[in-house]
Coordinates of N, CA and C in Angstrom, one line a residue:
X1 N -27.9 5.8 8.1 CA -26.7 5.2 8.6 C -26.2 4.1 7.7
X2 N -27.1 3.2 7.2 CA -26.7 2.2 6.3 C -26.1 2.8 5.0
X3 N -26.6 3.9 4.5 CA -26.0 4.6 3.3 C -24.6 5.0 3.6
X4 N -24.3 5.4 4.8 CA -22.9 5.8 5.1 C -22.0 4.6 5.1
X5 N -22.5 3.5 5.6 CA -21.6 2.3 5.6 C -21.4 1.8 4.2
X6 N -22.4 1.8 3.3 CA -22.2 1.4 2.0 C -21.3 2.3 1.2
X7 N -21.3 3.6 1.5 CA -20.4 4.6 0.8 C -19.0 4.2 1.2
X8 N -18.7 3.9 2.5 CA -17.4 3.6 3.0 C -16.9 2.3 2.3
X9 N -17.8 1.3 2.2 CA -17.4 0.0 1.6 C -17.0 0.2 0.1
X10 N -17.8 1.1 -0.6 CA -17.5 1.4 -2.0 C -16.1 2.1 -2.1
X11 N -15.9 3.0 -1.2 CA -14.6 3.7 -1.2 C -13.5 2.8 -0.9
X12 N -13.6 1.8 0.0 CA -12.6 0.9 0.3 C -12.3 0.0 -0.9
X13 N -13.4 -0.5 -1.6 CA -13.2 -1.4 -2.8 C -12.5 -0.6 -3.9
X14 N -12.9 0.7 -4.1 CA -12.3 1.5 -5.1 C -10.8 1.7 -4.8
X15 N -10.5 1.9 -3.5 CA -9.1 2.1 -3.1 C -8.3 0.9 -3.4
X16 N -8.9 -0.3 -3.1 CA -8.1 -1.6 -3.3 C -7.9 -1.8 -4.8
X17 N -8.9 -1.5 -5.6 CA -8.8 -1.6 -7.1 C -7.7 -0.7 -7.6
X18 N -7.7 0.5 -7.1 CA -6.7 1.5 -7.6 C -5.3 1.1 -7.1
X19 N -5.2 0.6 -5.9 CA -3.9 0.1 -5.4 C -3.4 -1.0 -6.2
X20 N -4.2 -1.9 -6.6 CA -3.8 -3.1 -7.4 C -3.3 -2.6 -8.8
X21 N -4.0 -1.7 -9.4 CA -3.6 -1.2 -10.7 C -2.2 -0.5 -10.6
X22 N -1.9 0.2 -9.5 CA -0.7 0.9 -9.4 C 0.5 -0.1 -8.9
X23 N 0.1 -1.0 -8.0 CA 1.2 -1.8 -7.4 C 1.7 -3.0 -8.3
X24 N 0.9 -3.6 -9.1 CA 1.3 -4.7 -9.9 C 2.5 -4.4 -10.8
X25 N 2.4 -3.3 -11.6 CA 3.6 -2.9 -12.4 C 4.8 -2.6 -11.6
X26 N 4.7 -2.0 -10.4 CA 5.8 -1.7 -9.5 C 6.4 -3.0 -9.0
X27 N 5.6 -4.0 -8.6 CA 6.1 -5.3 -8.2 C 6.9 -6.0 -9.3
X28 N 6.4 -6.0 -10.5 CA 7.0 -6.7 -11.6 C 8.4 -6.0 -12.0
X29 N 8.3 -4.7 -12.0 CA 9.5 -3.9 -12.4 C 10.6 -4.0 -11.4
X30 N 10.3 -3.9 -10.1 CA 11.4 -3.8 -9.1 C 11.5 -5.1 -8.3
X31 N 10.7 -6.2 -8.7 CA 10.8 -7.5 -8.0 C 10.6 -7.3 -6.5
X32 N 9.6 -6.6 -6.1 CA 9.2 -6.4 -4.7 C 7.8 -6.8 -4.5
X33 N 7.4 -6.8 -3.2 CA 6.0 -7.0 -2.9 C 5.5 -5.8 -2.1
X34 N 4.4 -5.3 -2.5 CA 3.9 -4.0 -1.9 C 2.5 -4.3 -1.2
X35 N 2.4 -3.8 0.0 CA 1.1 -4.0 0.7 C 0.5 -2.6 1.0
X36 N -0.8 -2.5 0.9 CA -1.5 -1.3 1.4 C -1.8 -1.5 2.8
X37 N -1.7 -0.5 3.6 CA -1.8 -0.5 5.0 C -2.8 0.6 5.5
X38 N -3.7 0.3 6.4 CA -4.5 1.4 7.0 C -3.9 1.7 8.3
X39 N -3.7 3.0 8.6 CA -3.1 3.5 9.8 C -4.1 4.0 10.8
X40 N -4.0 3.6 12.0 CA -4.9 4.0 13.1 C -4.0 4.3 14.3
X41 N -3.6 5.6 14.5 CA -2.7 5.9 15.5 C -1.3 5.3 15.2
X42 N -0.8 4.5 16.1 CA 0.5 3.8 15.9 C 0.4 2.5 15.2
X43 N -0.8 2.0 15.0 CA -1.1 0.7 14.5 C -1.2 0.7 13.0
X44 N -0.5 -0.1 12.3 CA -0.5 -0.3 10.9 C -1.1 -1.6 10.6
X45 N -2.3 -1.6 9.9 CA -3.1 -2.9 9.6 C -3.1 -3.2 8.1
X46 N -2.9 -4.4 7.8 CA -2.9 -4.9 6.4 C -4.3 -4.7 5.8
X47 N -4.4 -4.1 4.6 CA -5.6 -4.0 3.8 C -5.6 -4.9 2.6
X48 N -4.6 -4.8 1.8 CA -4.4 -5.7 0.6 C -3.0 -5.7 0.1
X49 N -2.7 -6.6 -0.8 CA -1.4 -6.7 -1.4 C -1.0 -8.2 -1.4
X50 N 0.0 -8.4 -2.2 CA 0.4 -9.8 -2.4 C 1.0 -10.4 -1.1
X51 N 0.5 -11.6 -0.8 CA 1.1 -12.2 0.4 C 2.4 -12.9 0.0
X52 N 3.3 -13.0 1.0 CA 4.6 -13.5 0.8 C 4.8 -14.8 1.6
X53 N 5.2 -15.9 0.9 CA 5.5 -17.1 1.6 C 6.7 -17.0 2.5
X54 N 7.8 -16.5 1.9 CA 9.1 -16.4 2.6 C 9.4 -14.9 2.7
X55 N 9.4 -14.3 3.9 CA 9.7 -12.9 4.0 C 11.2 -12.7 3.8
X56 N 11.6 -11.7 3.1 CA 13.0 -11.4 2.9 C 13.7 -11.0 4.2
X57 N 15.0 -11.2 4.2 CA 15.8 -10.9 5.4 C 15.9 -9.4 5.6
X58 N 15.8 -8.6 4.5 CA 15.9 -7.2 4.6 C 14.6 -6.6 5.3
X59 N 14.8 -5.6 6.1 CA 13.6 -5.0 6.7 C 12.8 -4.3 5.6
X60 N 11.4 -4.2 5.7 CA 10.6 -3.6 4.7 C 10.7 -2.1 4.8
X61 N 10.3 -1.4 3.8 CA 10.2 0.1 3.8 C 8.8 0.4 4.2
X62 N 8.5 1.1 5.2 CA 7.2 1.5 5.6 C 7.1 3.0 5.3
X63 N 6.1 3.3 4.4 CA 6.0 4.7 4.0 C 4.5 5.2 4.2
X64 N 4.4 6.3 4.9 CA 3.1 6.9 5.2 C 2.7 7.7 4.0
X65 N 1.5 7.4 3.4 CA 1.0 8.2 2.3 C 0.2 9.4 2.8
X66 N -0.6 9.2 3.9 CA -1.4 10.3 4.5 C -1.6 9.8 6.0
X67 N -2.5 10.5 6.7 CA -2.7 10.1 8.1 C -3.4 8.7 8.3
X68 N -4.0 8.2 7.2 CA -4.8 7.0 7.3 C -4.3 5.8 6.5
X69 N -3.4 6.1 5.5 CA -2.9 5.1 4.6 C -1.4 5.1 4.5
X70 N -0.8 3.9 4.3 CA 0.6 3.7 4.1 C 0.8 2.5 3.2
X71 N 2.0 2.4 2.7 CA 2.5 1.2 2.0 C 3.7 0.6 2.7
X72 N 3.8 -0.7 2.6 CA 5.0 -1.4 3.0 C 5.5 -2.2 1.8
X73 N 6.8 -2.0 1.6 CA 7.5 -2.5 0.4 C 8.5 -3.6 0.9
X74 N 8.4 -4.8 0.5 CA 9.3 -5.9 0.8 C 10.1 -6.2 -0.4
X75 N 11.4 -6.3 -0.2 CA 12.3 -6.7 -1.3 C 13.4 -7.6 -0.8
X76 N 13.9 -8.5 -1.7 CA 14.9 -9.5 -1.3 C 16.3 -8.8 -1.3
X77 N 16.5 -7.8 -2.2 CA 17.8 -7.2 -2.3 C 17.5 -5.7 -2.0
X78 N 18.6 -4.9 -2.1 CA 18.5 -3.5 -2.0 C 17.5 -3.0 -3.1
X79 N 16.5 -2.4 -2.7 CA 15.4 -1.9 -3.6 C 15.8 -0.5 -4.1
X80 N 15.7 -0.3 -5.4 CA 16.1 1.0 -6.0 C 14.9 1.9 -6.0
X81 N 13.9 1.6 -5.3 CA 12.7 2.5 -5.1 C 13.0 3.3 -3.8
X82 N 13.1 4.6 -3.9 CA 13.3 5.4 -2.7 C 11.9 5.9 -2.3
X83 N 11.9 6.6 -1.1 CA 10.6 7.1 -0.6 C 9.9 8.0 -1.5
X84 N 10.7 8.9 -2.2 CA 10.1 9.9 -3.1 C 9.4 9.2 -4.3
X85 N 10.1 8.2 -4.8 CA 9.5 7.5 -6.0 C 8.1 6.8 -5.5
X86 N 8.2 6.2 -4.4 CA 7.0 5.5 -3.9 C 5.9 6.5 -3.6
X87 N 6.1 7.6 -3.0 CA 5.1 8.7 -2.8 C 4.6 9.2 -4.1
X88 N 5.4 9.4 -5.1 CA 5.0 9.9 -6.4 C 4.1 8.8 -7.1
X89 N 4.5 7.6 -7.0 CA 3.7 6.5 -7.7 C 2.3 6.4 -7.1
X90 N 2.3 6.4 -5.7 CA 1.0 6.2 -5.0 C 0.3 7.5 -4.7
X91 N 0.6 8.6 -5.3 CA 0.0 9.9 -4.9 C -1.5 9.9 -5.1
X92 N -2.0 9.1 -6.1 CA -3.5 9.1 -6.3 C -4.2 8.5 -5.1
X93 N -3.5 7.6 -4.4 CA -4.2 7.0 -3.2 C -4.3 7.9 -2.0
X94 N -3.5 9.0 -2.0 CA -3.6 10.0 -0.9 C -4.9 10.6 -0.8
X95 N -5.7 10.7 -1.8 CA -7.0 11.3 -1.7 C -8.0 10.5 -1.0
X96 N -7.8 9.2 -0.8 CA -8.7 8.3 -0.1 C -8.4 8.5 1.4
X97 N -9.4 8.6 2.2 CA -9.3 8.7 3.6 C -10.1 7.7 4.3

């Protein structure tokens, strides 16, 4: 049982590292903030991503990567990142469950 828990923790830490490698260039290029979300039913829970002091007035883009993971993109202006681009950029994260 403890081996299973350790395996899950390793998987989560690998997921977070991979997310950060992917999200930082996106945040810099598009001037947005991206958060990784764990999905459980209708609930979306924060996993990692840059915290924002002042949330932008625009509503965030919430994009489901798979049944258990999603990303939320916050931008101050109209973001030129569409859903297809985001799914393509974060496709590697889809393998994590």
